[in-house]
Amino acid sequence: MEKSRLEKQLEFIKEIDKEKEITRQTYLASGSRKENDAEHAWHLAVMAYLLSEYANEEIDVAKTMLMVLLHDVVEVDAGDTYAYDEEGKLTQRAREEKAADRLYAILPEDQGQFLRDLWEEFEARETKEAKFARTLDNFQPMMLNAATDGRAWKEHEAKLSKVLKRHAITPEGSKVLWDYAKENFIEPNLDVTLIKDTELE
């Protein structure tokens, strides 16, 4: 028997509960443990509302909040790929597309397609909402790294050149937030927990 619309919606809601079990490499600001994907997404949604005034362009805040709330749902199947895991990045897109195919097919077709399109928009990084969402996705781990004296950077022996390469896109959504991050998150950690192998411009 075909599942009802409500049954499909509830199945998806229960399925994404698994996001709470996906551990990221970033520590909580307290340093007590690493955050999980669901905590990361919640944090970004709050940031999207509070910091929207610093976007390079005026954005649809509600859309951006939904985008960041769901941007890592695919990791329920695909797992978290650490920002500087070059080997993992080689298969990341394929793993995440497969996950999106399965997860969004659980929902009623209209909602599944809408959320799938929203995820693809985030990944493409072409709209002003997607650019700001990606800025926040990059800004938040830097903020938490700074709050924990660069703990995750130190554990992974992160180099400044790799950090700058990753954050080449960060100013696309908010130059204000990127400039703040450079001065307050990156600079204080140079030669302390972040290996300086290039210059910070």
PDB file of C-alpha atoms in Angstrom:
ATOM      1  CA  MET A   1       0.000   0.000   0.000  1.00  0.00           C
ATOM      2  CA  GLU A   2       1.240   3.473  -0.911  1.00  0.00           C
ATOM      3  CA  LYS A   3       2.371   5.462   2.111  1.00  0.00           C
ATOM      4  CA  SER A   4       0.383   8.573   2.906  1.00  0.00           C
ATOM      5  CA  ARG A   5       1.939  12.034   2.568  1.00  0.00           C
ATOM      6  CA  LEU A   6       2.220  12.318   6.335  1.00  0.00           C
ATOM      7  CA  GLU A   7       3.852   8.887   6.628  1.00  0.00           C
ATOM      8  CA  LYS A   8       6.472   9.857   4.039  1.00  0.00           C
ATOM      9  CA  GLN A   9       7.184  13.118   5.831  1.00  0.00           C
ATOM     10  CA  LEU A  10       7.545  11.409   9.198  1.00  0.00           C
ATOM     11  CA  GLU A  11       9.807   8.742   7.715  1.00  0.00           C
ATOM     12  CA  PHE A  12      12.136  11.460   6.403  1.00  0.00           C
ATOM     13  CA  ILE A  13      12.043  13.280   9.724  1.00  0.00           C
ATOM     14  CA  LYS A  14      13.040  10.109  11.568  1.00  0.00           C
ATOM     15  CA  GLU A  15      15.713   9.308   9.003  1.00  0.00           C
ATOM     16  CA  ILE A  16      17.451  12.657   9.374  1.00  0.00           C
ATOM     17  CA  ASP A  17      17.578  12.128  13.135  1.00  0.00           C
ATOM     18  CA  LYS A  18      20.735  10.158  12.245  1.00  0.00           C
ATOM     19  CA  GLU A  19      22.421  13.478  11.528  1.00  0.00           C
ATOM     20  CA  LYS A  20      22.793  13.868  15.289  1.00  0.00           C
ATOM     21  CA  GLU A  21      25.200  10.905  15.208  1.00  0.00           C
ATOM     22  CA  ILE A  22      27.560  12.328  12.563  1.00  0.00           C
ATOM     23  CA  THR A  23      30.581  13.715  14.400  1.00  0.00           C
ATOM     24  CA  ARG A  24      32.514  16.579  12.852  1.00  0.00           C
ATOM     25  CA  GLN A  25      36.150  17.508  13.462  1.00  0.00           C
ATOM     26  CA  THR A  26      35.331  20.869  15.041  1.00  0.00           C
ATOM     27  CA  TYR A  27      35.178  21.140  18.814  1.00  0.00           C
ATOM     28  CA  LEU A  28      32.451  22.946  20.728  1.00  0.00           C
ATOM     29  CA  ALA A  29      33.506  26.390  21.973  1.00  0.00           C
ATOM     30  CA  SER A  30      33.912  24.872  25.445  1.00  0.00           C
ATOM     31  CA  GLY A  31      36.356  22.290  24.069  1.00  0.00           C
ATOM     32  CA  SER A  32      34.478  19.531  25.887  1.00  0.00           C
ATOM     33  CA  ARG A  33      33.824  17.449  22.761  1.00  0.00           C
ATOM     34  CA  LYS A  34      33.408  17.646  19.004  1.00  0.00           C
ATOM     35  CA  GLU A  35      30.153  18.922  17.568  1.00  0.00           C
ATOM     36  CA  ASN A  36      27.794  16.821  15.459  1.00  0.00           C
ATOM     37  CA  ASP A  37      26.211  17.694  12.116  1.00  0.00           C
ATOM     38  CA  ALA A  38      22.834  18.618  13.582  1.00  0.00           C
ATOM     39  CA  GLU A  39      24.428  21.013  16.076  1.00  0.00           C
ATOM     40  CA  HIS A  40      26.467  22.563  13.273  1.00  0.00           C
ATOM     41  CA  ALA A  41      23.353  23.075  11.123  1.00  0.00           C
ATOM     42  CA  TRP A  42      21.394  24.619  14.005  1.00  0.00           C
ATOM     43  CA  HIS A  43      24.283  26.974  14.752  1.00  0.00           C
ATOM     44  CA  LEU A  44      24.455  28.092  11.106  1.00  0.00           C
ATOM     45  CA  ALA A  45      20.705  28.733  10.968  1.00  0.00           C
ATOM     46  CA  VAL A  46      20.895  31.042  13.981  1.00  0.00           C
ATOM     47  CA  MET A  47      23.927  32.751  12.458  1.00  0.00           C
ATOM     48  CA  ALA A  48      22.086  33.209   9.151  1.00  0.00           C
ATOM     49  CA  TYR A  49      19.410  35.198  10.955  1.00  0.00           C
ATOM     50  CA  LEU A  50      21.722  37.206  13.213  1.00  0.00           C
ATOM     51  CA  LEU A  51      24.471  37.977  10.688  1.00  0.00           C
ATOM     52  CA  SER A  52      22.440  38.448   7.491  1.00  0.00           C
ATOM     53  CA  GLU A  53      23.121  42.188   7.599  1.00  0.00           C
ATOM     54  CA  TYR A  54      26.767  41.429   6.753  1.00  0.00           C
ATOM     55  CA  ALA A  55      25.997  39.588   3.517  1.00  0.00           C
ATOM     56  CA  ASN A  56      27.462  41.222   0.431  1.00  0.00           C
ATOM     57  CA  GLU A  57      23.939  41.405  -1.013  1.00  0.00           C
ATOM     58  CA  GLU A  58      20.513  41.441   0.593  1.00  0.00           C
ATOM     59  CA  ILE A  59      19.382  37.837   1.001  1.00  0.00           C
ATOM     60  CA  ASP A  60      16.215  35.854   1.636  1.00  0.00           C
ATOM     61  CA  VAL A  61      16.983  35.018   5.266  1.00  0.00           C
ATOM     62  CA  ALA A  62      14.357  32.288   5.682  1.00  0.00           C
ATOM     63  CA  LYS A  63      15.585  30.515   2.548  1.00  0.00           C
ATOM     64  CA  THR A  64      19.182  30.724   3.731  1.00  0.00           C
ATOM     65  CA  MET A  65      18.226  29.361   7.149  1.00  0.00           C
ATOM     66  CA  LEU A  66      16.489  26.357   5.576  1.00  0.00           C
ATOM     67  CA  MET A  67      19.442  25.863   3.241  1.00  0.00           C
ATOM     68  CA  VAL A  68      21.966  25.638   6.084  1.00  0.00           C
ATOM     69  CA  LEU A  69      19.660  23.506   8.226  1.00  0.00           C
ATOM     70  CA  LEU A  70      19.608  20.864   5.489  1.00  0.00           C
ATOM     71  CA  HIS A  71      22.965  21.310   3.732  1.00  0.00           C
ATOM     72  CA  ASP A  72      24.625  18.372   5.512  1.00  0.00           C
ATOM     73  CA  VAL A  73      21.661  15.965   5.607  1.00  0.00           C
ATOM     74  CA  VAL A  74      23.382  13.910   2.888  1.00  0.00           C
ATOM     75  CA  GLU A  75      26.077  13.048   5.426  1.00  0.00           C
ATOM     76  CA  VAL A  76      23.593  10.643   7.039  1.00  0.00           C
ATOM     77  CA  ASP A  77      24.726   8.270   4.270  1.00  0.00           C
ATOM     78  CA  ALA A  78      27.885   9.917   2.936  1.00  0.00           C
ATOM     79  CA  GLY A  79      29.561  10.696   6.268  1.00  0.00           C
ATOM     80  CA  ASP A  80      31.435  13.875   7.104  1.00  0.00           C
ATOM     81  CA  THR A  81      34.357  14.768   4.855  1.00  0.00           C
ATOM     82  CA  TYR A  82      36.903  16.822   6.780  1.00  0.00           C
ATOM     83  CA  ALA A  83      37.744  20.123   5.116  1.00  0.00           C
ATOM     84  CA  TYR A  84      41.381  19.148   4.543  1.00  0.00           C
ATOM     85  CA  ASP A  85      40.879  15.458   3.700  1.00  0.00           C
ATOM     86  CA  GLU A  86      42.105  15.545   0.097  1.00  0.00           C
ATOM     87  CA  GLU A  87      41.558  11.815  -0.465  1.00  0.00           C
ATOM     88  CA  GLY A  88      38.020  11.960   0.890  1.00  0.00           C
ATOM     89  CA  LYS A  89      37.187  14.897  -1.369  1.00  0.00           C
ATOM     90  CA  LEU A  90      37.839  12.747  -4.444  1.00  0.00           C
ATOM     91  CA  THR A  91      34.708  10.690  -3.755  1.00  0.00           C
ATOM     92  CA  GLN A  92      32.703  13.253  -1.780  1.00  0.00           C
ATOM     93  CA  ARG A  93      30.436  14.466  -4.586  1.00  0.00           C
ATOM     94  CA  ALA A  94      29.543  10.948  -5.749  1.00  0.00           C
ATOM     95  CA  ARG A  95      28.815   9.789  -2.189  1.00  0.00           C
ATOM     96  CA  GLU A  96      26.674  12.820  -1.464  1.00  0.00           C
ATOM     97  CA  GLU A  97      24.705  12.595  -4.730  1.00  0.00           C
ATOM     98  CA  LYS A  98      23.871   8.973  -3.991  1.00  0.00           C
ATOM     99  CA  ALA A  99      22.757   9.961  -0.504  1.00  0.00           C
ATOM    100  CA  ALA A 100      20.605  12.795  -1.870  1.00  0.00           C
ATOM    101  CA  ASP A 101      18.966  10.389  -4.323  1.00  0.00           C
ATOM    102  CA  ARG A 102      17.933   8.088  -1.491  1.00  0.00           C
ATOM    103  CA  LEU A 103      17.030  10.584   1.205  1.00  0.00           C
ATOM    104  CA  TYR A 104      14.957  13.050  -0.776  1.00  0.00           C
ATOM    105  CA  ALA A 105      13.082  10.192  -2.480  1.00  0.00           C
ATOM    106  CA  ILE A 106      11.603   9.355   0.938  1.00  0.00           C
ATOM    107  CA  LEU A 107       9.561  12.570   0.939  1.00  0.00           C
ATOM    108  CA  PRO A 108       6.451  13.390  -1.091  1.00  0.00           C
ATOM    109  CA  GLU A 109       7.717  14.293  -4.558  1.00  0.00           C
ATOM    110  CA  ASP A 110       7.080  18.037  -4.315  1.00  0.00           C
ATOM    111  CA  GLN A 111       8.925  18.456  -1.018  1.00  0.00           C
ATOM    112  CA  GLY A 112      11.684  16.044  -1.962  1.00  0.00           C
ATOM    113  CA  GLN A 113      12.377  17.925  -5.196  1.00  0.00           C
ATOM    114  CA  PHE A 114      12.277  21.304  -3.454  1.00  0.00           C
ATOM    115  CA  LEU A 115      14.806  20.286  -0.813  1.00  0.00           C
ATOM    116  CA  ARG A 116      17.004  18.490  -3.344  1.00  0.00           C
ATOM    117  CA  ASP A 117      17.069  21.637  -5.475  1.00  0.00           C
ATOM    118  CA  LEU A 118      17.931  23.708  -2.406  1.00  0.00           C
ATOM    119  CA  TRP A 119      20.879  21.406  -1.646  1.00  0.00           C
ATOM    120  CA  GLU A 120      22.047  21.605  -5.266  1.00  0.00           C
ATOM    121  CA  GLU A 121      21.810  25.397  -5.044  1.00  0.00           C
ATOM    122  CA  PHE A 122      24.012  25.364  -1.944  1.00  0.00           C
ATOM    123  CA  GLU A 123      26.537  23.138  -3.690  1.00  0.00           C
ATOM    124  CA  ALA A 124      26.606  25.250  -6.872  1.00  0.00           C
ATOM    125  CA  ARG A 125      27.339  28.424  -4.868  1.00  0.00           C
ATOM    126  CA  GLU A 126      25.922  30.735  -7.540  1.00  0.00           C
ATOM    127  CA  THR A 127      23.024  32.514  -5.811  1.00  0.00           C
ATOM    128  CA  LYS A 128      23.484  35.185  -3.166  1.00  0.00           C
ATOM    129  CA  GLU A 129      21.838  32.916  -0.568  1.00  0.00           C
ATOM    130  CA  ALA A 130      24.131  30.011  -1.401  1.00  0.00           C
ATOM    131  CA  LYS A 131      27.218  32.230  -1.272  1.00  0.00           C
ATOM    132  CA  PHE A 132      26.289  33.553   2.156  1.00  0.00           C
ATOM    133  CA  ALA A 133      25.404  30.051   3.376  1.00  0.00           C
ATOM    134  CA  ARG A 134      28.849  28.816   2.305  1.00  0.00           C
ATOM    135  CA  THR A 135      30.479  31.777   4.035  1.00  0.00           C
ATOM    136  CA  LEU A 136      28.744  30.813   7.275  1.00  0.00           C
ATOM    137  CA  ASP A 137      29.659  27.147   6.764  1.00  0.00           C
ATOM    138  CA  ASN A 138      33.308  28.220   6.617  1.00  0.00           C
ATOM    139  CA  PHE A 139      33.144  30.971   9.247  1.00  0.00           C
ATOM    140  CA  GLN A 140      31.622  28.858  12.040  1.00  0.00           C
ATOM    141  CA  PRO A 141      34.431  26.248  12.255  1.00  0.00           C
ATOM    142  CA  MET A 142      37.031  29.035  12.261  1.00  0.00           C
ATOM    143  CA  MET A 143      35.189  30.738  15.108  1.00  0.00           C
ATOM    144  CA  LEU A 144      35.111  27.515  17.129  1.00  0.00           C
ATOM    145  CA  ASN A 145      38.750  26.797  16.323  1.00  0.00           C
ATOM    146  CA  ALA A 146      39.696  30.216  17.651  1.00  0.00           C
ATOM    147  CA  ALA A 147      37.586  29.648  20.777  1.00  0.00           C
ATOM    148  CA  THR A 148      39.521  26.434  21.482  1.00  0.00           C
ATOM    149  CA  ASP A 149      42.962  27.909  20.760  1.00  0.00           C
ATOM    150  CA  GLY A 150      43.115  26.262  17.356  1.00  0.00           C
ATOM    151  CA  ARG A 151      42.653  22.756  18.760  1.00  0.00           C
ATOM    152  CA  ALA A 152      41.362  21.079  15.593  1.00  0.00           C
ATOM    153  CA  TRP A 153      43.940  22.872  13.438  1.00  0.00           C
ATOM    154  CA  LYS A 154      46.669  21.678  15.774  1.00  0.00           C
ATOM    155  CA  GLU A 155      45.430  18.080  15.780  1.00  0.00           C
ATOM    156  CA  HIS A 156      45.425  17.983  11.988  1.00  0.00           C
ATOM    157  CA  GLU A 157      48.639  20.012  11.609  1.00  0.00           C
ATOM    158  CA  ALA A 158      46.773  22.471   9.401  1.00  0.00           C
ATOM    159  CA  LYS A 159      48.829  24.779   7.238  1.00  0.00           C
ATOM    160  CA  LEU A 160      47.903  28.364   6.474  1.00  0.00           C
ATOM    161  CA  SER A 161      48.177  27.749   2.718  1.00  0.00           C
ATOM    162  CA  LYS A 162      45.472  25.068   2.900  1.00  0.00           C
ATOM    163  CA  VAL A 163      43.247  27.211   5.087  1.00  0.00           C
ATOM    164  CA  LEU A 164      43.513  30.121   2.655  1.00  0.00           C
ATOM    165  CA  LYS A 165      42.830  27.836  -0.319  1.00  0.00           C
ATOM    166  CA  ARG A 166      39.684  26.527   1.357  1.00  0.00           C
ATOM    167  CA  HIS A 167      38.553  30.034   2.214  1.00  0.00           C
ATOM    168  CA  ALA A 168      39.138  31.541  -1.212  1.00  0.00           C
ATOM    169  CA  ILE A 169      35.345  31.452  -1.665  1.00  0.00           C
ATOM    170  CA  THR A 170      34.440  32.762   1.798  1.00  0.00           C
ATOM    171  CA  PRO A 171      34.454  36.498   0.861  1.00  0.00           C
ATOM    172  CA  GLU A 172      31.911  35.774  -1.916  1.00  0.00           C
ATOM    173  CA  GLY A 173      29.128  35.773   0.656  1.00  0.00           C
ATOM    174  CA  SER A 174      30.469  38.327   3.116  1.00  0.00           C
ATOM    175  CA  LYS A 175      33.692  40.272   2.877  1.00  0.00           C
ATOM    176  CA  VAL A 176      32.986  41.695   6.347  1.00  0.00           C
ATOM    177  CA  LEU A 177      32.882  38.261   7.978  1.00  0.00           C
ATOM    178  CA  TRP A 178      35.963  37.066   6.089  1.00  0.00           C
ATOM    179  CA  ASP A 179      37.986  40.136   7.096  1.00  0.00           C
ATOM    180  CA  TYR A 180      36.891  39.631  10.698  1.00  0.00           C
ATOM    181  CA  ALA A 181      37.866  35.963  10.580  1.00  0.00           C
ATOM    182  CA  LYS A 182      41.319  36.743   9.211  1.00  0.00           C
ATOM    183  CA  GLU A 183      42.032  39.291  11.921  1.00  0.00           C
ATOM    184  CA  ASN A 184      40.438  37.521  14.880  1.00  0.00           C
ATOM    185  CA  PHE A 185      40.494  33.775  14.134  1.00  0.00           C
ATOM    186  CA  ILE A 186      43.435  33.109  11.833  1.00  0.00           C
ATOM    187  CA  GLU A 187      46.039  35.751  12.681  1.00  0.00           C
ATOM    188  CA  PRO A 188      46.193  35.005  16.438  1.00  0.00           C
ATOM    189  CA  ASN A 189      46.803  31.325  15.665  1.00  0.00           C
ATOM    190  CA  LEU A 190      49.674  31.773  13.227  1.00  0.00           C
ATOM    191  CA  ASP A 191      52.810  29.903  14.307  1.00  0.00           C
ATOM    192  CA  VAL A 192      50.941  28.748  17.428  1.00  0.00           C
ATOM    193  CA  THR A 193      48.456  26.155  16.222  1.00  0.00           C
ATOM    194  CA  LEU A 194      48.288  26.977  12.512  1.00  0.00           C
ATOM    195  CA  ILE A 195      51.442  26.275  10.528  1.00  0.00           C
ATOM    196  CA  LYS A 196      52.500  29.413   8.679  1.00  0.00           C
ATOM    197  CA  ASP A 197      53.807  28.264   5.309  1.00  0.00           C
ATOM    198  CA  THR A 198      52.651  31.289   3.319  1.00  0.00           C
ATOM    199  CA  GLU A 199      51.682  34.892   3.903  1.00  0.00           C
ATOM    200  CA  LEU A 200      48.295  36.073   5.140  1.00  0.00           C
ATOM    201  CA  GLU A 201      47.209  38.948   2.902  1.00  0.00           C
TER     202      GLU A 201
END
